[in-house]
């Protein structure tokens, strides 16, 4: 794992921290600590490279903290700079990760504080937050991991602790300015091999983390990121098509074989729909995505101009995983050449057929490899001559590689004329 890349903006990150008692004390004692200067002009001495960030972070640590390793990336290579230090603690060391992030939003408060975490207490974590006098939010989050592992299945035991501090505020000089920015500082320790997690004393305590994260220098780095990279990109989701979810579900119901028990998903997003199907031997999940002609083609055109010969032709989303399949723009590559491999196995088994009217149909299976990877996939991706497309995915997480629909049945459903009619 690359340290520093783990401490991300709240929407995409896992925040980590200490015990509830220490977090509460820290939130109170640091409320009047050094305040950030949002929107302050970046000075000439702003750390802009990875080495300069490492130097700046090291200078703010207690004098007795030993640095045994470091890595980092600055504004010279990324709009999301970070620095990671390996610090000595007398028992194998710990990682100290600093991250600075900006994101597009009309309400930065919605992406800040403890509200972004769903029941951390249930996962061995705690969260305490304080609104500082300038209106920014200081959060202290703690996590504890103690996994027993399953040796007979190759799953090793693991134990760890992490202490995180987050300072979050607006993207400009005023609290109502659009955009958001965050500075995070995390100390993490692996106790799997040795050490007593309950008796551990971190080399940088939670109060010191909170003071460091509020140093104005980090806001100056974020100001410099604004100047160099412009405002952060708006990652708001754009519907893949205007076709209502209800129409996608209704079309699938009309085309599905008789004898299936079909339950609608609770989604209601244009261009995407989900269902659960059951043939009496067990359920499977169905995801349907309809893509309008021209959706996402800017990236493909840019890729063609740069000569890398690739374009996104299908995406299958199962739970939190996204599997992207790429094919050559020229169409000369076989599926075996572009299918992305499994992290621990072979990858999907796919066949591609071009119909008489130019419609391209790719049908794939991706079997489960056991309890460590229990999800099996079957999907059909249909690309129409006008550029619109349809993906239907069936997933099963029992690990037995069986599902109500065979790949042939799923492909027959996906290639029915009724879908094309929905695009108008």
Coordinates of C-alpha atoms in Angstrom, one line a residue, residues 36-421:
X36 CA -6.3 28.0 9.4
X37 CA -6.3 31.0 7.1
X38 CA -8.7 30.1 4.3
X39 CA -8.0 31.9 1.1
X40 CA -4.7 33.4 2.3
X41 CA -2.3 34.2 -0.5
X42 CA 0.3 31.5 -1.0
X43 CA 3.8 32.8 -0.2
X44 CA 7.0 32.1 -2.2
X45 CA 8.1 29.6 0.5
X46 CA 5.1 27.3 0.1
X47 CA 6.2 23.7 -0.1
X48 CA 5.5 22.5 -3.6
X49 CA 7.4 19.3 -4.0
X50 CA 7.2 16.0 -2.2
X51 CA 10.5 16.6 -0.5
X52 CA 9.5 20.1 0.6
X53 CA 6.2 18.7 2.1
X54 CA 8.2 16.0 3.9
X55 CA 10.5 18.7 5.3
X56 CA 7.6 20.9 6.4
X57 CA 5.8 18.1 8.1
X58 CA 9.0 16.9 9.8
X59 CA 9.7 20.4 11.2
X60 CA 6.3 20.4 12.9
X61 CA 6.8 17.1 14.8
X62 CA 8.0 16.9 18.4
X63 CA 11.8 17.0 18.4
X64 CA 12.2 13.5 19.8
X65 CA 10.3 11.8 17.0
X66 CA 12.6 9.6 14.9
X67 CA 12.0 9.5 11.1
X68 CA 13.0 6.2 9.5
X69 CA 11.5 6.6 6.0
X70 CA 9.5 9.0 3.9
X71 CA 7.7 9.4 0.6
X72 CA 5.5 12.1 -0.9
X73 CA 4.2 13.9 -4.0
X74 CA 3.8 17.7 -4.3
X75 CA 2.0 20.1 -6.5
X76 CA 4.7 19.6 -9.2
X77 CA 3.0 16.2 -10.0
X78 CA -0.5 16.2 -8.4
X79 CA -3.3 18.4 -7.4
X80 CA -3.7 16.2 -4.3
X81 CA -0.3 16.5 -2.6
X82 CA 0.6 14.2 0.3
X83 CA 3.5 13.2 2.5
X84 CA 4.1 10.0 4.5
X85 CA 6.7 9.4 7.2
X86 CA 7.7 6.2 8.8
X87 CA 8.2 7.1 12.5
X88 CA 10.0 5.2 15.2
X89 CA 8.0 4.0 18.2
X90 CA 10.3 1.4 19.7
X91 CA 8.1 -1.5 18.4
X92 CA 8.4 -1.6 14.7
X93 CA 7.4 1.9 13.8
X94 CA 4.2 3.5 12.6
X95 CA 3.1 5.5 9.5
X96 CA 2.2 9.2 9.6
X97 CA 0.2 10.2 6.6
X98 CA -0.6 13.8 5.6
X99 CA -3.1 14.6 2.8
X100 CA -4.6 17.8 1.3
X101 CA -7.6 17.6 -0.9
X102 CA -10.1 19.9 -2.7
X103 CA -13.5 19.0 -4.1
X104 CA -16.3 20.7 -5.9
X105 CA -19.5 21.1 -3.9
X106 CA -22.1 23.7 -3.1
X107 CA -22.2 22.7 0.5
X108 CA -18.8 21.6 2.0
X109 CA -20.5 21.0 5.4
X110 CA -22.4 18.0 3.8
X111 CA -19.0 16.3 3.2
X112 CA -17.4 17.1 6.5
X113 CA -17.5 16.0 10.1
X114 CA -18.7 12.8 11.7
X115 CA -21.9 12.8 9.6
X116 CA -20.1 11.3 6.6
X117 CA -19.3 8.1 8.6
X118 CA -22.0 5.5 9.0
X119 CA -22.1 4.1 12.5
X120 CA -18.3 4.0 13.1
X121 CA -18.9 2.5 16.5
X122 CA -20.2 -0.7 14.9
X123 CA -16.9 -1.1 13.1
X124 CA -14.6 -0.5 16.1
X125 CA -14.4 3.2 15.5
X126 CA -15.3 6.5 17.1
X127 CA -15.8 10.1 15.9
X128 CA -15.8 13.4 17.7
X129 CA -16.0 16.8 15.9
X130 CA -15.7 20.4 16.9
X131 CA -16.7 23.5 15.0
X132 CA -13.8 25.9 15.4
X133 CA -14.2 29.7 15.9
X134 CA -13.6 30.3 12.2
X135 CA -16.4 27.9 11.2
X136 CA -14.2 25.1 10.0
X137 CA -14.7 21.5 11.3
X138 CA -12.1 19.6 13.2
X139 CA -12.8 15.8 13.4
X140 CA -11.0 13.1 15.4
X141 CA -11.8 9.6 14.2
X142 CA -10.6 6.3 15.6
X143 CA -10.6 2.8 14.2
X144 CA -9.6 -0.6 15.7
X145 CA -9.1 -3.8 13.6
X146 CA -8.7 -7.2 15.1
X147 CA -9.3 -9.9 12.5
X148 CA -8.8 -13.5 13.5
X149 CA -8.2 -14.7 10.0
X150 CA -9.0 -18.1 8.5
X151 CA -5.6 -19.9 8.1
X152 CA -7.0 -22.9 6.4
X153 CA -8.3 -20.6 3.6
X154 CA -5.2 -18.5 3.4
X155 CA -6.7 -15.5 5.2
X156 CA -4.1 -14.2 7.7
X157 CA -5.0 -12.6 11.0
X158 CA -4.5 -8.8 11.2
X159 CA -4.6 -6.3 14.0
X160 CA -4.2 -2.5 13.6
X161 CA -5.0 0.9 15.1
X162 CA -5.2 4.3 13.5
X163 CA -5.6 7.9 14.8
X164 CA -6.9 10.5 12.4
X165 CA -7.5 14.2 12.5
X166 CA -9.4 16.1 9.7
X167 CA -9.7 19.8 9.2
X168 CA -12.4 20.6 6.7
X169 CA -13.6 24.0 5.4
X170 CA -14.8 26.0 2.4
X171 CA -12.9 26.2 -0.9
X172 CA -12.5 30.0 -0.6
X173 CA -12.1 32.8 1.9
X174 CA -15.7 32.8 3.1
X175 CA -17.7 30.0 4.8
X176 CA -20.3 30.1 2.0
X177 CA -17.8 29.9 -0.8
X178 CA -18.4 27.0 -3.2
X179 CA -16.1 24.1 -3.0
X180 CA -14.5 22.3 -0.1
X181 CA -11.0 21.5 1.1
X182 CA -9.5 19.2 3.7
X183 CA -6.3 18.5 5.5
X184 CA -5.9 15.1 7.1
X185 CA -3.2 13.7 9.3
X186 CA -3.3 10.0 10.2
X187 CA -1.0 7.9 12.4
X188 CA -1.5 4.1 11.8
X189 CA 0.1 1.1 13.5
X190 CA 0.2 -2.6 12.6
X191 CA 0.1 -4.9 15.6
X192 CA -0.3 -8.1 13.7
X193 CA 3.2 -9.4 14.4
X194 CA 4.0 -7.9 17.8
X195 CA 3.0 -5.2 20.3
X196 CA 0.2 -4.6 22.7
X197 CA -2.4 -2.4 21.1
X198 CA -4.1 -1.6 24.4
X199 CA -0.9 -0.4 26.0
X200 CA 0.5 1.4 22.9
X201 CA 1.5 5.1 23.2
X202 CA 1.7 6.8 19.8
X203 CA 4.9 8.7 19.1
X204 CA 2.7 11.7 18.1
X205 CA -0.4 12.1 20.2
X206 CA -3.8 13.2 19.1
X207 CA -3.4 16.7 20.4
X208 CA -0.2 17.1 18.4
X209 CA -1.8 15.8 15.3
X210 CA -4.6 18.3 15.7
X211 CA -2.2 21.2 16.1
X212 CA -0.2 20.2 13.1
X213 CA -3.2 19.8 10.8
X214 CA -4.3 23.4 11.6
X215 CA -1.0 24.9 10.7
X216 CA -1.6 27.7 8.0
X217 CA 1.1 26.2 5.7
X218 CA -1.3 23.5 4.6
X219 CA -3.9 26.1 3.6
X220 CA -1.2 27.9 1.6
X221 CA -0.5 24.7 -0.2
X222 CA -4.2 24.4 -1.1
X223 CA -4.2 28.0 -2.3
X224 CA -1.3 27.2 -4.5
X225 CA -3.2 24.2 -5.8
X226 CA -6.0 26.5 -6.8
X227 CA -3.6 28.8 -8.6
X228 CA -1.8 26.0 -10.4
X229 CA -4.6 23.6 -11.2
X230 CA -7.7 25.8 -11.1
X231 CA -10.9 24.9 -9.2
X232 CA -11.4 21.2 -8.5
X233 CA -13.3 19.2 -11.0
X234 CA -17.0 18.7 -10.4
X235 CA -17.5 14.9 -10.0
X236 CA -21.3 15.2 -9.9
X237 CA -22.8 12.1 -11.5
X238 CA -24.3 12.6 -14.9
X239 CA -27.1 10.1 -15.8
X240 CA -26.0 7.6 -18.5
X241 CA -29.3 8.2 -20.2
X242 CA -32.7 9.7 -19.6
X243 CA -34.5 6.4 -19.7
X244 CA -36.4 6.0 -16.4
X245 CA -35.5 3.1 -14.1
X246 CA -39.1 2.0 -14.1
X247 CA -39.0 1.5 -17.9
X248 CA -35.8 -0.5 -17.7
X249 CA -37.2 -2.8 -15.1
X250 CA -40.5 -3.2 -17.0
X251 CA -38.7 -4.1 -20.2
X252 CA -36.6 -6.7 -18.4
X253 CA -39.7 -8.2 -16.8
X254 CA -41.4 -8.5 -20.2
X255 CA -38.3 -10.3 -21.7
X256 CA -37.4 -12.6 -18.8
X257 CA -38.2 -16.3 -19.0
X258 CA -41.4 -17.5 -17.2
X259 CA -41.0 -18.9 -13.8
X260 CA -38.7 -16.3 -12.3
X261 CA -39.7 -14.5 -9.1
X262 CA -38.6 -10.9 -9.9
X263 CA -38.3 -8.1 -7.3
X264 CA -37.7 -4.5 -8.2
X265 CA -34.7 -2.7 -6.6
X266 CA -35.3 0.5 -4.7
X267 CA -33.3 2.7 -7.1
X268 CA -34.9 5.4 -9.1
X269 CA -32.1 6.9 -11.2
X270 CA -32.4 7.6 -15.0
X271 CA -30.3 5.2 -17.0
X272 CA -29.9 2.6 -14.4
X273 CA -32.1 0.0 -12.7
X274 CA -31.7 -3.0 -10.4
X275 CA -33.7 -6.1 -9.7
X276 CA -33.5 -9.4 -7.8
X277 CA -34.4 -12.6 -9.6
X278 CA -35.0 -16.1 -8.1
X279 CA -35.8 -19.4 -9.9
X280 CA -36.5 -21.2 -6.6
X281 CA -32.9 -22.4 -6.1
X282 CA -31.5 -19.0 -4.9
X283 CA -31.5 -15.3 -5.8
X284 CA -29.2 -13.3 -8.0
X285 CA -28.8 -9.5 -8.6
X286 CA -29.5 -7.8 -11.9
X287 CA -28.1 -4.4 -12.9
X288 CA -29.2 -2.7 -16.1
X289 CA -27.4 0.4 -17.5
X290 CA -28.5 2.2 -20.6
X291 CA -26.0 4.6 -22.2
X292 CA -27.0 7.4 -24.6
X293 CA -25.1 7.9 -27.8
X294 CA -22.2 10.2 -27.2
X295 CA -22.1 9.7 -23.5
X296 CA -18.4 9.7 -22.3
X297 CA -17.0 9.9 -25.9
X298 CA -14.8 12.9 -25.2
X299 CA -12.4 10.6 -23.3
X300 CA -12.4 8.1 -26.2
X301 CA -11.7 10.9 -28.7
X302 CA -8.8 12.2 -26.7
X303 CA -7.4 8.7 -26.4
X304 CA -7.6 8.3 -30.1
X305 CA -5.8 11.6 -30.7
X306 CA -3.0 10.5 -28.3
X307 CA -2.7 7.2 -30.1
X308 CA -3.3 4.8 -27.1
X309 CA -5.9 2.9 -29.1
X310 CA -8.4 2.4 -26.3
X311 CA -11.9 3.4 -25.5
X312 CA -14.3 2.4 -22.7
X313 CA -17.0 0.1 -24.1
X314 CA -18.5 -1.3 -21.0
X315 CA -18.7 -1.1 -17.3
X316 CA -20.0 -3.6 -14.8
X317 CA -20.7 -2.4 -11.3
X318 CA -21.2 -5.0 -8.5
X319 CA -21.5 -3.6 -5.0
X320 CA -18.5 -1.3 -4.6
X321 CA -16.4 -2.8 -7.4
X322 CA -16.3 -1.4 -10.9
X323 CA -14.9 -3.6 -13.7
X324 CA -13.9 -1.7 -16.8
X325 CA -13.5 -3.4 -20.1
X326 CA -11.5 -1.7 -22.9
X327 CA -11.2 -2.6 -26.5
X328 CA -9.2 -1.1 -29.4
X329 CA -10.9 1.7 -31.3
X330 CA -10.0 -0.1 -34.5
X331 CA -11.8 -3.2 -33.4
X332 CA -8.8 -5.3 -34.3
X333 CA -8.2 -6.6 -30.7
X334 CA -9.7 -9.8 -29.5
X335 CA -11.6 -9.8 -26.2
X336 CA -8.7 -11.9 -24.7
X337 CA -6.4 -9.0 -25.5
X338 CA -8.3 -6.3 -23.5
X339 CA -10.2 -8.1 -20.8
X340 CA -8.9 -6.9 -17.4
X341 CA -7.5 -9.7 -15.3
X342 CA -8.7 -10.7 -11.9
X343 CA -6.4 -9.6 -9.1
X344 CA -6.1 -13.2 -8.0
X345 CA -7.1 -15.2 -11.1
X346 CA -7.6 -15.4 -14.8
X347 CA -10.3 -12.8 -15.6
X348 CA -13.5 -12.9 -17.5
X349 CA -14.2 -15.3 -20.4
X350 CA -15.8 -13.3 -23.1
X351 CA -17.1 -13.7 -26.7
X352 CA -17.9 -10.9 -29.1
X353 CA -20.3 -11.0 -32.0
X354 CA -21.1 -8.3 -34.6
X355 CA -24.6 -8.6 -35.9
X356 CA -25.7 -7.9 -39.5
X357 CA -26.7 -4.3 -38.7
X358 CA -23.4 -3.5 -37.0
X359 CA -24.5 -4.0 -33.4
X360 CA -21.7 -5.5 -31.3
X361 CA -22.6 -7.9 -28.5
X362 CA -20.0 -9.0 -25.9
X363 CA -21.1 -11.8 -23.5
X364 CA -18.9 -12.6 -20.5
X365 CA -18.7 -14.8 -17.5
X366 CA -16.4 -14.2 -14.5
X367 CA -16.6 -17.1 -12.1
X368 CA -16.1 -17.0 -8.4
X369 CA -12.7 -18.3 -7.1
X370 CA -13.9 -19.3 -3.7
X371 CA -14.8 -17.8 -0.3
X372 CA -12.2 -15.1 -0.6
X373 CA -13.8 -14.0 -3.9
X374 CA -17.4 -15.3 -3.8
X375 CA -18.9 -13.0 -6.4
X376 CA -19.6 -14.6 -9.8
X377 CA -20.7 -12.4 -12.8
X378 CA -22.5 -12.9 -16.1
X379 CA -23.0 -10.0 -18.4
X380 CA -24.0 -8.9 -21.9
X381 CA -22.9 -5.5 -23.3
X382 CA -24.6 -4.4 -26.4
X383 CA -23.2 -1.5 -28.5
X384 CA -25.6 -0.1 -31.1
X385 CA -24.3 1.5 -34.4
X386 CA -25.5 5.0 -33.3
X387 CA -23.2 4.8 -30.2
X388 CA -25.8 4.1 -27.6
X389 CA -25.3 0.9 -25.5
X390 CA -26.9 -1.4 -23.0
X391 CA -25.3 -3.5 -20.2
X392 CA -27.1 -6.1 -18.2
X393 CA -25.2 -7.9 -15.4
X394 CA -26.2 -10.8 -13.3
X395 CA -24.2 -11.4 -10.0
X396 CA -24.3 -14.1 -7.4
X397 CA -22.3 -14.0 -4.2
X398 CA -22.8 -17.5 -2.9
X399 CA -19.5 -18.8 -4.5
X400 CA -21.2 -21.7 -6.2
X401 CA -21.1 -20.1 -9.7
X402 CA -24.8 -20.8 -10.4
X403 CA -27.5 -18.3 -11.2
X404 CA -31.1 -18.3 -12.5
X405 CA -30.2 -17.1 -16.0
X406 CA -27.6 -18.7 -18.2
X407 CA -25.3 -16.5 -20.2
X408 CA -27.2 -17.4 -23.3
X409 CA -30.5 -16.4 -21.7
X410 CA -29.0 -13.1 -20.5
X411 CA -27.6 -12.4 -23.9
X412 CA -30.9 -13.1 -25.6
X413 CA -32.7 -10.7 -23.2
X414 CA -30.0 -8.0 -23.8
X415 CA -30.2 -8.2 -27.6
X416 CA -34.0 -7.9 -27.8
X417 CA -35.3 -5.0 -30.0
X418 CA -37.3 -3.6 -27.1
X419 CA -34.2 -2.1 -25.5
X420 CA -33.3 -0.1 -28.6
X421 CA -36.8 1.3 -28.8

